[in-house]
Structures are given as structure tokens and as C-alpha cells.
Amino acid sequence: MINKLVEKIKKTNAPIVVGLDPMLSYVPEHIQKAAFAEFGETPAGAAEAIFQFNKAIVDATYDLIPAVKPQIAMYEQFGVEGVKAFQKTVDYCHEKDLVVIGDVKRGDIGSTSAAYATGHLGKVQIGSKSFSTFSEDFATVNPYLGTDGIKPFVDVCKEEKKGIFILVKTSNPSSGEFQDREIDGKPLYQLVGEKVAEWGADCMGDSYSYVGAVVGATYPEQGKLLRKVMPKSFILVPGYGAQGGKGADLVHFFNEDGLGAIINSSRGIIAAYKQEKYQNQGITPENFADASRMAVVDMIEDIASALK
Amino acid sequence: MINKLVEKIKKTNAPIVVGLDPMLSYVPEHIQKAAFAEFGETPAGAAEAIFQFNKAIVDATYDLIPAVKPQIAMYEQFGVEGVKAFQKTVDYCHEKDLVVIGDVKRGDIGSTSAAYATGHLGKVQIGSKSFSTFSEDFATVNPYLGTDGIKPFVDVCKEEKKGIFILVKTSNPSSGEFQDREIDGKPLYQLVGEKVAEWGADCMGDSYSYVGAVVGATYPEQGKLLRKVMPKSFILVPGYGAQGGKGADLVHFFNEDGLGAIINSSRGIIAAYKQEKYQNQGITPENFADASRMAVVDMIEDIASALK
């Protein structure tokens, strides 16, 4: 799957991923109204609203982008109905041949991580049959439990040719609280980055490993260091746009081949119709998805000009 | 909810929690057969099998125990149908007045953690209405992202009088890889423990905080230290039984009031019918739930005699 991701990035010339993290407050009123008319003001109604919202954004952008990253928390908040909408979103994005990165940040002890890996990336055996359930292409994984929490994911990645992105240095303001603390002269995130390189070494695609890392756009210096620590790992970079990261900050997340990083934007794209910038170009809540397309084009340009 | 947990522990004299972590291989064949006859060898069939398995175990043990801990990974592996079985399990345990600890190990940046907290512990607003969705009483949370990943959970705990257990020192063999590394002369788990005490200080129940910690039974020395670092935090202790922790190892996880810890056993109870010990007492796969009751009684005795 890392090969497919690289190939799609080259084809689209867009090392970006659209974060499908729909808050209900992002969903234009006409979509909410239609969903509530059918299912009531219920979790099923909310789930329908966010799925229709996602679908319109995917329809408006899929030809420009290699990948999407649905954040499962935004679906889980609506309970079982929300999780159904997550599944429908994953399936719909696959219909459009997009690479789907499940932003699930799972991680547990061995046997439990194995169950997460099975559910999100693998196949589950039921009697004489086996099923792919959530079927993302990549999943994000939390490293706090160490190697035996990661290994089951790596095993499934090898078997299914899927991938993971391990949290190394996260984009949030307090990420340094533990991640920046020095251990034998190195910050914890660097130790985790070294482990990512190690875990990824024996499951290589053509040029990059199945095992990637998450490093926030909001920490460009750390990104520069980590790029060197994990030369064969793709870096998934959240925090661009709404969280404050800029195109110019991103240069050092990439390798000299112009690859090795994929930049996520969520709110900046899916809620672009709320920005004055796009409203001034004729965007209304009714054509919100057109604003998402404009925002994707702008983001691709911003990153391309930074990489020049 | 911490008050209810303490009260139920006192009433049952059982500082234990039954881990509802059903692997399909634990479910006796007659239950699998009945479920597959109705739903086929499908995720819906597997979900029905694990729910019926859980229900029988809960029916056989609920009067002896204060709490259960369903591990959501074991449900997620079956996709949406599995998540439905998780929800049904939570609801059924609530009918039996059990405290439900959702072992979900979530954790993300602020707004995303807020969505997880809403979904698992809080209420989600949909139009003019609000809904409790998964509705656990406690959730386990991963601390790697620092304070702003934890705070949204604490906020919901305050609002809803719910609780969390934050991963401090996990029970698995490689937990030391990062958690034991020394920072300014202290292991990382101790720093996380100090933060747990800090986060919990302003949301106290009658004698314990809404914010607890997870410390593995497999690390008794670390448990002894952490008990002192977080005197007002309940410690959820996995790793007893199948993972190797013994009653005698547990003494120092408790405070002098005989409270402050709750010991989890999963496989040792839910798959007790597979142990020779219980088979020799007339247990067959048909009366598997009776073995779970025997195992609960044995575990309560083991811990009580260790605490004497």
C-alpha cells in the first residue's frame, strides 16, 4: 500500500491528504436538515449528515488527491451509528480509489493490538470464513506500550501489504510534556523515531517502509531531525492550516527525492466554505464542496512553491 | 462514579473487575453454533456469539463483583457488528448495575480527545437533542500526547461524574522500552504518575479522584512506588492470572484503607472452563459460566488472603 501511496502522490503531484473529520457544526444546514428529516435528530440522523457531507467533499476532490484520513473519534462520538458512517466513508473512498488512512491511534498489549490490527487492516476469521471489516489501508498507532504493542500491526501489514503511521511527535501544544523529555541526551520522540526506523526496516516497499510516522507540522525543527532518523519512513504531517503549520515549515519533512511526507489538512479543506476567502469567490453553504476543491488546489500550490 | 465504584467494592468485598475480552476461540461451540445458525458465519454471527457468551458470564457473576471491563479491540475486530455487541454488552452490564470500564485506550489532540470523551463518557448534541452513546462509566486513556489530550476527558468526567484510568505502567513485557527510561533521574512512568496525581487533584470524589491510573500486576515494585506518587488515584491493575501476576504481588497496589486498587482478570475468568482445575470439578463447555463464577470466587479469596 505504501507503493500505491507513493505512486498516487507522483501521479497527482500532491503530497497531501484530506482529513475527513466532520464536526456536525461543519455540516451545512441544508444537509443536516435533509438527514434529520429522514432519520430525526438522532445519532442515525447525524451519521447520515456527516456521511453525505464527506461524500460531497470526496466527489469534489478525489481526482486531485492521493489519500484521505478519516478521524474515527469524530464518528465514535455518535456511537454505533457514527461507526457505521465511518465504515461507509472508508468504503466510498475506496470506490473512488483513494488511499484511506484510518486515524484511529490504537495501541495496546500484544493480543489486543492484534485484534485492532485485524479489525482495521486485516481479516478476521469467523468459523470457516474470513472477513475484512473496517478495511483501512493505513492506521495510526500509539507507541507508548513499546515493541510488543506495535509488532502485531507490523505482522498484519506484512501479510496484507498495508501500513501504519506511528505517533512520534504530535502536533498539539502540550506534545512536548513527555515527548520532548531528554533520555540519555536525546528527546523521547527521537528514541521513538529510532524505533520506527527499526520496526520498519524489515517491511520495505519499493522505496519506503510500510511503517511510517506522525510528526506535527507545528514542529518543523523536530521534523527536520526526524526526517534523518527515519529516512525510509513516510511522515504523515498533521497540523497544517488550522493548527498553524505553513507550507514553508514543511520543506524539511521531505526527502531529497521530493517524497517521504504527506501533509494533512482537515478543517482547512472540509470547512473551507466558512472562510471569507472562498465566500468572496462566490461560495455559499450550498456549494460548500466547491470551496473544498479550491482549498485543495490552494494547498497543493502552497506546498509545491515551498518545495521549489 | 468513583464513589459508586468504591461503594460497590466495599459491598462485594471484591476489589476485582472481570475483563470481558471475548476471543471467538473462548466461546464454547454450542454458543457459536446457535449464533451461526441464526446469522451465518458472518460478523453478525460472531457478534451474537460473543454477546451471548458475555451475557452468560455476567449472569453468573454480577452479584459477586463491582465492575466489568470490556476491551473494545475484541469487538472492533468484527467491525460495525462487533461494535454493536460492545454497546449491547455495556447496556446489559448497566442493567445488572455493574460499573463499566471501557478499555478503549483512546487519546488524541484536544478537539479529537473531546470527541472520544463525548462518545464514551459524555453526551453528544444533535440538533436540539442530546444523546449518551457508548455510555461507559470509566474509560482508559493513553497519555502520550500530554495534558491537552487528557483535559477534554477530565472535563467530561467532571460534568458527568464519570472517570478515567490513564496508562502509566502497562503490564506487557516491552512496556519498559519507553516507560522505564530515565528522565532527570526518574522513569517516564513516574513522571506520568505525577501528572495523573496533578490532573486528578481538582476532580475528587469522596475519597478518591475521578482520574485513576493503569499499572500492570506484572510490575509490583513499580506499583509500590506509583501507589505513593498517586495516593488519591485508583489503580486499575491488569495482568493478574493469565499474564503472570499473583495475589501476593498486589499488596502494594492498595492503600492502607484496603482500597485504591481494582484488579482485572480476563482470560482467567471468562475462559475458566478450559482449565483442568475447573474441569475436575465437573465443568464442561455447556456450563462454562459456572466455571467463571468459581474463578471469581477463587480470585476474591486469593486477593483477600494476600491483603490480610
Coordinates of C-alpha atoms in Angstrom, one line a residue, chain B residues 4-304:
Chain B
K4 CA -20.1 4.2 43.3
L5 CA -17.1 2.0 42.4
V6 CA -15.7 2.4 46.0
E7 CA -19.1 1.6 47.5
K8 CA -19.6 -1.5 45.3
I9 CA -16.1 -2.7 46.2
K10 CA -16.9 -2.4 49.9
K11 CA -20.2 -4.1 49.5
T12 CA -18.9 -7.1 47.5
N13 CA -15.6 -7.2 49.4
A14 CA -14.1 -7.8 45.9
P15 CA -11.6 -5.3 44.5
I16 CA -11.8 -7.0 41.2
V17 CA -13.1 -6.4 37.7
V18 CA -14.0 -9.1 35.1
G19 CA -12.4 -8.4 31.7
L20 CA -15.0 -9.1 29.0
D21 CA -12.4 -9.6 26.2
P22 CA -14.0 -12.4 24.3
M23 CA -11.9 -14.1 21.6
L24 CA -14.1 -16.2 19.4
S25 CA -11.9 -19.2 20.4
Y26 CA -13.1 -18.7 24.0
V27 CA -16.7 -19.1 23.1
P28 CA -18.0 -22.6 23.6
E29 CA -19.0 -24.4 20.4
H30 CA -22.7 -24.7 21.3
I31 CA -23.0 -20.9 21.5
Q32 CA -21.1 -20.3 18.3
K33 CA -23.3 -22.9 16.5
A34 CA -26.5 -21.3 17.7
A35 CA -25.3 -17.8 16.6
F36 CA -24.1 -19.0 13.2
A37 CA -27.3 -20.9 12.7
E38 CA -29.2 -17.6 13.1
F39 CA -26.8 -15.2 11.4
G40 CA -24.4 -17.4 9.4
E41 CA -20.6 -17.4 9.8
T42 CA -20.6 -13.6 9.5
P43 CA -19.5 -10.7 11.6
A44 CA -23.2 -10.5 12.8
G45 CA -22.9 -14.2 13.8
A46 CA -19.6 -13.6 15.7
A47 CA -21.1 -10.6 17.4
E48 CA -24.1 -12.5 18.6
A49 CA -21.8 -15.3 19.8
I50 CA -19.7 -13.0 21.9
F51 CA -22.6 -11.2 23.3
Q52 CA -24.4 -14.4 24.4
F53 CA -21.1 -15.5 25.9
N54 CA -20.7 -12.3 27.8
K55 CA -24.3 -12.3 29.0
A56 CA -24.0 -15.8 30.5
I57 CA -20.8 -14.8 32.3
V58 CA -22.4 -11.6 33.6
D59 CA -25.5 -13.5 34.7
A60 CA -23.3 -16.0 36.6
T61 CA -21.0 -13.4 38.3
Y62 CA -22.7 -10.0 38.6
D63 CA -23.7 -10.4 42.3
L64 CA -20.1 -11.1 43.3
I65 CA -18.3 -8.3 41.5
P66 CA -18.4 -4.5 41.4
A67 CA -17.3 -3.9 37.8
V68 CA -16.6 -5.3 34.3
K69 CA -14.0 -4.1 31.7
P70 CA -14.9 -4.8 28.1
Q71 CA -11.8 -4.5 25.9
I72 CA -13.2 -2.7 22.8
A73 CA -10.5 -4.2 20.5
M74 CA -12.0 -7.6 20.8
Y75 CA -15.3 -6.2 19.4
E76 CA -13.8 -3.8 16.8
Q77 CA -12.1 -6.7 15.1
F78 CA -15.6 -7.7 13.9
G79 CA -16.2 -4.2 12.5
V80 CA -19.5 -2.4 12.9
E81 CA -21.3 -5.6 14.1
G82 CA -18.7 -6.1 16.8
V83 CA -19.1 -2.5 18.0
K84 CA -22.8 -3.2 18.3
A85 CA -22.0 -6.2 20.5
F86 CA -19.8 -3.9 22.6
Q87 CA -22.7 -1.5 23.0
K88 CA -25.1 -4.3 23.9
T89 CA -22.6 -5.6 26.5
V90 CA -22.2 -2.2 28.1
D91 CA -26.0 -1.8 28.2
Y92 CA -26.6 -5.3 29.6
C93 CA -24.0 -4.7 32.4
H94 CA -25.7 -1.5 33.3
E95 CA -29.0 -3.4 33.6
K96 CA -27.2 -5.5 36.2
D97 CA -25.9 -2.4 37.9
L98 CA -22.3 -3.1 37.2
V99 CA -19.7 -0.3 36.8
V100 CA -18.5 -0.5 33.3
I101 CA -14.9 0.4 32.5
G102 CA -14.5 0.8 28.7
D103 CA -11.0 -0.4 28.0
V104 CA -10.6 1.8 24.9
K105 CA -7.1 3.3 25.4
R106 CA -8.1 6.4 23.4
G107 CA -6.1 9.6 23.4
D108 CA -5.5 12.3 20.8
I109 CA -5.1 16.1 20.4
G110 CA -7.6 18.3 22.2
S111 CA -10.6 18.6 19.9
T112 CA -10.3 14.9 19.0
S113 CA -10.0 13.7 22.6
A114 CA -13.1 15.8 23.2
A115 CA -14.9 13.7 20.6
Y116 CA -13.7 10.5 22.2
A117 CA -14.7 11.7 25.7
T118 CA -18.1 12.7 24.4
G119 CA -18.7 9.3 22.7
H120 CA -17.5 7.1 25.5
L121 CA -18.4 9.0 28.6
G122 CA -20.5 12.1 27.7
K123 CA -23.4 13.3 25.7
V124 CA -23.4 14.3 22.1
Q125 CA -25.5 17.2 20.9
I126 CA -27.5 16.6 17.8
G127 CA -29.7 19.5 16.7
S128 CA -31.9 20.3 19.8
K129 CA -31.3 16.9 21.5
S130 CA -28.5 15.3 23.3
F131 CA -27.6 11.6 23.5
S132 CA -25.4 9.3 25.6
T133 CA -24.0 6.9 23.0
F134 CA -21.5 4.3 24.3
S135 CA -22.1 5.4 27.9
E136 CA -19.3 3.6 29.7
D137 CA -18.7 4.8 33.3
F138 CA -14.9 4.9 33.0
A139 CA -12.6 4.8 30.0
T140 CA -8.9 4.0 29.8
V141 CA -6.8 6.8 28.2
N142 CA -3.3 7.0 26.7
P143 CA -1.1 9.8 28.0
Y144 CA 1.5 10.1 25.2
L145 CA 0.0 13.4 23.8
G146 CA 0.2 15.2 27.2
T147 CA -2.2 17.4 29.1
D148 CA -4.2 18.8 26.2
G149 CA -5.0 15.3 25.2
I150 CA -6.2 14.4 28.7
K151 CA -8.0 17.6 29.7
P152 CA -11.1 17.0 27.5
F153 CA -11.6 13.7 29.2
V154 CA -11.3 15.3 32.6
D155 CA -13.8 18.0 31.7
V156 CA -16.4 15.4 30.7
C157 CA -15.6 13.4 33.8
K158 CA -16.4 16.5 35.9
E159 CA -19.6 17.2 34.0
E160 CA -20.9 13.6 34.0
K161 CA -19.3 12.4 37.2
K162 CA -17.5 9.7 35.2
G163 CA -13.9 8.6 35.4
I164 CA -10.8 7.7 33.5
F165 CA -7.8 5.4 34.1
I166 CA -4.6 6.7 32.4
L167 CA -1.9 4.3 31.2
V168 CA 1.1 4.7 33.5
K169 CA 3.0 1.4 33.5
T170 CA 1.4 -1.2 31.3
S171 CA 1.5 -4.9 32.0
N172 CA 3.2 -6.1 28.8
P173 CA 6.8 -7.4 28.5
S174 CA 8.1 -4.5 26.5
S175 CA 6.4 -1.7 28.5
G176 CA 9.7 -0.6 29.8
E177 CA 11.1 0.2 26.4
F178 CA 9.8 3.8 26.7
Q179 CA 8.0 3.9 30.1
D180 CA 11.1 2.9 32.2
R181 CA 13.5 5.3 30.5
E182 CA 15.0 7.8 33.0
I183 CA 14.4 11.5 32.7
D184 CA 16.1 13.7 35.3
G185 CA 16.7 10.6 37.4
K186 CA 13.1 9.4 37.3
P187 CA 11.5 6.8 35.0
L188 CA 8.9 8.1 32.5
Y189 CA 6.1 6.2 34.2
Q190 CA 6.8 8.1 37.4
L191 CA 6.5 11.4 35.5
V192 CA 3.3 10.3 34.0
G193 CA 2.1 9.1 37.5
E194 CA 2.9 12.6 38.9
K195 CA 0.8 14.1 36.1
V196 CA -2.0 11.7 36.9
A197 CA -2.0 13.0 40.5
E198 CA -2.0 16.6 39.3
W199 CA -4.8 16.1 36.7
G200 CA -6.8 14.3 39.3
A201 CA -6.4 16.8 42.1
D202 CA -9.3 19.0 41.1
C203 CA -11.8 16.3 40.4
M204 CA -12.1 14.4 43.7
G205 CA -14.9 12.1 44.7
D206 CA -15.4 11.5 48.4
S207 CA -12.0 9.8 49.0
Y208 CA -10.6 9.1 45.5
S209 CA -10.2 11.1 42.3
Y210 CA -12.1 10.7 39.1
V211 CA -8.7 10.3 37.5
G212 CA -7.1 6.9 38.1
A213 CA -4.2 5.0 36.6
V214 CA -3.4 1.7 34.9
V215 CA -0.4 -0.1 36.4
G216 CA 0.3 -3.8 35.5
A217 CA 0.3 -6.5 38.1
T218 CA 3.4 -7.8 36.4
Y219 CA 5.4 -4.9 37.8
P220 CA 4.8 -5.0 41.6
E221 CA 7.9 -2.8 42.5
Q222 CA 6.7 -0.1 40.2
G223 CA 3.2 -0.4 41.6
K224 CA 4.6 0.2 45.1
L225 CA 6.3 3.4 44.0
L226 CA 3.3 4.6 42.0
R227 CA 0.9 3.9 44.9
K228 CA 2.8 6.6 46.8
V229 CA 3.1 9.0 43.8
M230 CA -0.7 9.0 43.2
P231 CA -2.3 8.4 46.7
K232 CA -5.7 9.6 45.6
S233 CA -5.9 7.7 42.3
F234 CA -7.5 4.4 42.0
I235 CA -5.2 1.9 40.2
L236 CA -6.6 -0.4 37.6
V237 CA -4.4 -3.4 37.6
P238 CA -4.3 -5.7 34.6
G239 CA -2.0 -8.7 34.2
Y240 CA -3.3 -10.8 37.1
G241 CA -3.6 -14.5 36.3
A242 CA -3.0 -15.4 32.6
Q243 CA -0.4 -12.7 32.3
G244 CA 1.5 -13.9 35.3
G245 CA 0.6 -11.6 38.2
K246 CA -0.2 -13.3 41.5
G247 CA -2.2 -12.2 44.6
A248 CA 0.9 -11.7 46.6
D249 CA 2.3 -9.2 44.0
L250 CA -0.8 -7.0 44.5
V251 CA -0.5 -5.9 48.1
H252 CA 1.4 -2.7 47.5
F253 CA -1.1 -1.5 44.8
F254 CA -3.5 -0.9 47.7
N255 CA -3.6 1.9 50.2
E256 CA -3.8 1.3 54.0
D257 CA -7.6 1.7 53.8
G258 CA -7.6 -1.5 51.9
L259 CA -8.8 0.4 48.8
G260 CA -7.2 2.2 45.9
A261 CA -6.8 -0.7 43.5
I262 CA -9.0 -2.9 41.4
I263 CA -7.6 -6.0 39.9
N264 CA -8.6 -7.2 36.4
S265 CA -8.7 -10.7 35.2
S266 CA -10.0 -11.5 31.7
R267 CA -9.0 -14.9 30.3
G268 CA -8.6 -16.5 33.8
I269 CA -12.3 -15.9 34.4
I270 CA -14.1 -15.8 31.1
A271 CA -12.2 -18.9 29.8
A272 CA -12.0 -20.6 33.2
Y273 CA -13.9 -23.6 31.8
K274 CA -10.9 -24.5 29.7
Q275 CA -8.8 -25.0 32.9
E276 CA -8.2 -28.6 34.2
K277 CA -8.8 -27.2 37.7
Y278 CA -12.4 -26.5 36.9
Q279 CA -13.0 -29.4 34.6
N280 CA -12.0 -31.6 37.5
Q281 CA -14.9 -30.0 39.4
G282 CA -17.5 -31.1 36.8
I283 CA -17.2 -28.2 34.4
T284 CA -17.9 -28.8 30.7
P285 CA -18.3 -26.3 27.9
E286 CA -22.0 -26.4 28.4
N287 CA -21.8 -25.0 32.0
F288 CA -18.8 -22.7 31.2
A289 CA -20.4 -19.8 33.1
D290 CA -20.3 -21.8 36.3
A291 CA -16.6 -22.0 35.9
S292 CA -16.4 -18.3 35.6
R293 CA -18.2 -17.9 38.9
M294 CA -15.8 -20.4 40.6
A295 CA -12.9 -18.5 39.2
V296 CA -14.3 -15.2 40.5
V297 CA -14.7 -16.8 44.0
D298 CA -11.1 -18.1 43.8
M299 CA -9.7 -14.8 42.7
I300 CA -11.5 -12.9 45.5
E301 CA -10.1 -15.4 48.0
D302 CA -6.6 -15.2 46.6
I303 CA -6.6 -11.4 46.8
A304 CA -8.2 -11.3 50.3

